[in-house]
XYZ file of C-alpha atoms in Angstrom:
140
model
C -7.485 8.672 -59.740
C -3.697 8.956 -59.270
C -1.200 9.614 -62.060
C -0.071 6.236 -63.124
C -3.819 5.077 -63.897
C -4.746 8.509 -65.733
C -1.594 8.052 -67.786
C -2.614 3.935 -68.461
C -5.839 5.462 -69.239
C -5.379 7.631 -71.998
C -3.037 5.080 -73.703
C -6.259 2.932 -74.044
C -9.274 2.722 -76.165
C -12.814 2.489 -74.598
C -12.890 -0.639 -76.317
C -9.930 -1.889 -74.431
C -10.902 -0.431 -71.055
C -14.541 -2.032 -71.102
C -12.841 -5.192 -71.842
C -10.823 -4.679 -68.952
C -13.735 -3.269 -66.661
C -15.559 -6.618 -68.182
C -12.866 -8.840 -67.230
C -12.152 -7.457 -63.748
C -15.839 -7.625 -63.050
C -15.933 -11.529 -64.115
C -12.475 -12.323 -61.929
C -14.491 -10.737 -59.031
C -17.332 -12.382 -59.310
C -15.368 -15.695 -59.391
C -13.464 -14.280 -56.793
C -16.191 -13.692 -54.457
C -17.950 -17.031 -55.574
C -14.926 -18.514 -53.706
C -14.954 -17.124 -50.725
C -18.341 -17.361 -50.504
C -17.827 -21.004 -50.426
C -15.149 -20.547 -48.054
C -17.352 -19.062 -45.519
C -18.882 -22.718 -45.562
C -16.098 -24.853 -46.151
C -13.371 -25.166 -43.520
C -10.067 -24.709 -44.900
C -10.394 -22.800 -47.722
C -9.916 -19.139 -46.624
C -12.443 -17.034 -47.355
C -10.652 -13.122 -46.717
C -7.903 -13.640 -49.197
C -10.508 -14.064 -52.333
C -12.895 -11.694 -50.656
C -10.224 -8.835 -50.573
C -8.994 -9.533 -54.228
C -12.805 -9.775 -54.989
C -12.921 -6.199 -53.857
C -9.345 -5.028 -55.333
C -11.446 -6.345 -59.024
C -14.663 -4.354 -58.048
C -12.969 -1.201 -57.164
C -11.337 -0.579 -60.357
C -14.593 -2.192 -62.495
C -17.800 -1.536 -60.658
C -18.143 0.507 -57.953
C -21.688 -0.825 -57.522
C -20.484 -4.537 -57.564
C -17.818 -3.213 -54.811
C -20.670 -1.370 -52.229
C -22.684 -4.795 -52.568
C -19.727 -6.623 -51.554
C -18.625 -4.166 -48.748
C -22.019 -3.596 -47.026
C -22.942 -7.437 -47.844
C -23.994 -8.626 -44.124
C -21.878 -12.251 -45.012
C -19.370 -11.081 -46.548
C -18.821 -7.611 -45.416
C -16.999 -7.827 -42.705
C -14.320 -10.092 -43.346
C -13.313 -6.973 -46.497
C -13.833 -4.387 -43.825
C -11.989 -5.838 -41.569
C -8.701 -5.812 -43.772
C -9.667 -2.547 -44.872
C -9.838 -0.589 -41.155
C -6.195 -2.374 -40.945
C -7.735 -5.051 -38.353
C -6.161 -7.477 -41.015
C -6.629 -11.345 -41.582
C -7.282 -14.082 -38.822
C -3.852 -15.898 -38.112
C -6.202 -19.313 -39.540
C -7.040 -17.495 -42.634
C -3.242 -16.729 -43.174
C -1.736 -20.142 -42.436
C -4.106 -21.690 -44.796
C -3.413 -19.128 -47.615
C -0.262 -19.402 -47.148
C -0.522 -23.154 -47.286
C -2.915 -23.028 -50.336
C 0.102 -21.168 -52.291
C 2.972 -23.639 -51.466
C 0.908 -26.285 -52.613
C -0.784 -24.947 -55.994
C 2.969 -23.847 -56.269
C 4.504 -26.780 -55.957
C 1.485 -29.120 -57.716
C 2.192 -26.424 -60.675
C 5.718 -26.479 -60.984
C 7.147 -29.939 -59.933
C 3.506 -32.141 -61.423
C 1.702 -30.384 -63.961
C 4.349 -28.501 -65.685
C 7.033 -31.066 -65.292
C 8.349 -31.230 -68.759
C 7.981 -26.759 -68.700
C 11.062 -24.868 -68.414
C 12.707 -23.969 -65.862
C 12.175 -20.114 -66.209
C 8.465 -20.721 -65.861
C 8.718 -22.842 -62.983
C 11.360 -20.008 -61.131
C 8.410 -17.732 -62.160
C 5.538 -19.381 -60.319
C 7.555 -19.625 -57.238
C 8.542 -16.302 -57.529
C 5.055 -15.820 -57.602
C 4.065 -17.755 -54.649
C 6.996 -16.068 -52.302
C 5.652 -12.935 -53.369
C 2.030 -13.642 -52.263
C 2.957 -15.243 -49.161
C 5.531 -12.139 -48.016
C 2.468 -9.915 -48.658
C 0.133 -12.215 -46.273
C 2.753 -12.457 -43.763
C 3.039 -8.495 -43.727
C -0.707 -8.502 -43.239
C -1.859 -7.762 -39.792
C -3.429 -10.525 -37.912
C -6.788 -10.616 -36.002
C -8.054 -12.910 -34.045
């Protein structure tokens, strides 16, 4: 456990941090719900929601996270970005293409009349998750 999380740690209740560990396990599970459906579906990518599926699991459930890991579907695509073989260059362009649209859809459509801190926000956002894919290695 490193420093930071110790120190978050005993600033919490166990109330708070089994609503936490609760949470975390549910966004996984959602998480991994999608890329399971992106293993089927082409075009959605399937390692992005698989590694924040594990990133959830890791700090919840470390059960939950060896199931998903050692999963013969699913398993490889986490190790794979794990042993620093990184994403397949299709997995990235469509992430990356996934962001700039729910970006833009959020900020220019469905939050139209928001202001304009909130819309600078989400595209902060988005920049920030597609300069982390980009520094991802690519596989084939």
């Amino acid at each position: 456990m490193y420093i930071y999380q110790i120190s978050l740690v005993l600033l919490l209740s166990n109330q708070e941090i089994l609503l936490i560990r609760i949470l975390l396990i549910i966004f996984g599970l959602i998480f991994t719900g999608f890329g399971l459906i992106g293993v089927v579906v082409p075009g959605l990518p399937t390692t992005i929601f698989l590694i924040i599926a594990a990133a959830c699991f890791v700090r919840s459930s470390p059960t939950l996270y060896n199931k998903l890991i050692n999963s013969p579907v699913l398993g490889k695509y986490v190790k794979d970005y794990l042993e620093g073989k990184g994403m397949p260059v299709y997995a990235k362009v469509i992430s990356i293409s996934m962001i700039l649209v729910a970006c833009s859809i959020s900020s220019f459509f469905i939050l139209s009349d928001s202001s304009v801190i909130i819309k600078i926000f989400i595209i902060l956002l988005g920049i920030i998750g597609t300069i982390y894919i980009l520094r991802v290695p690519s596989s084939k």
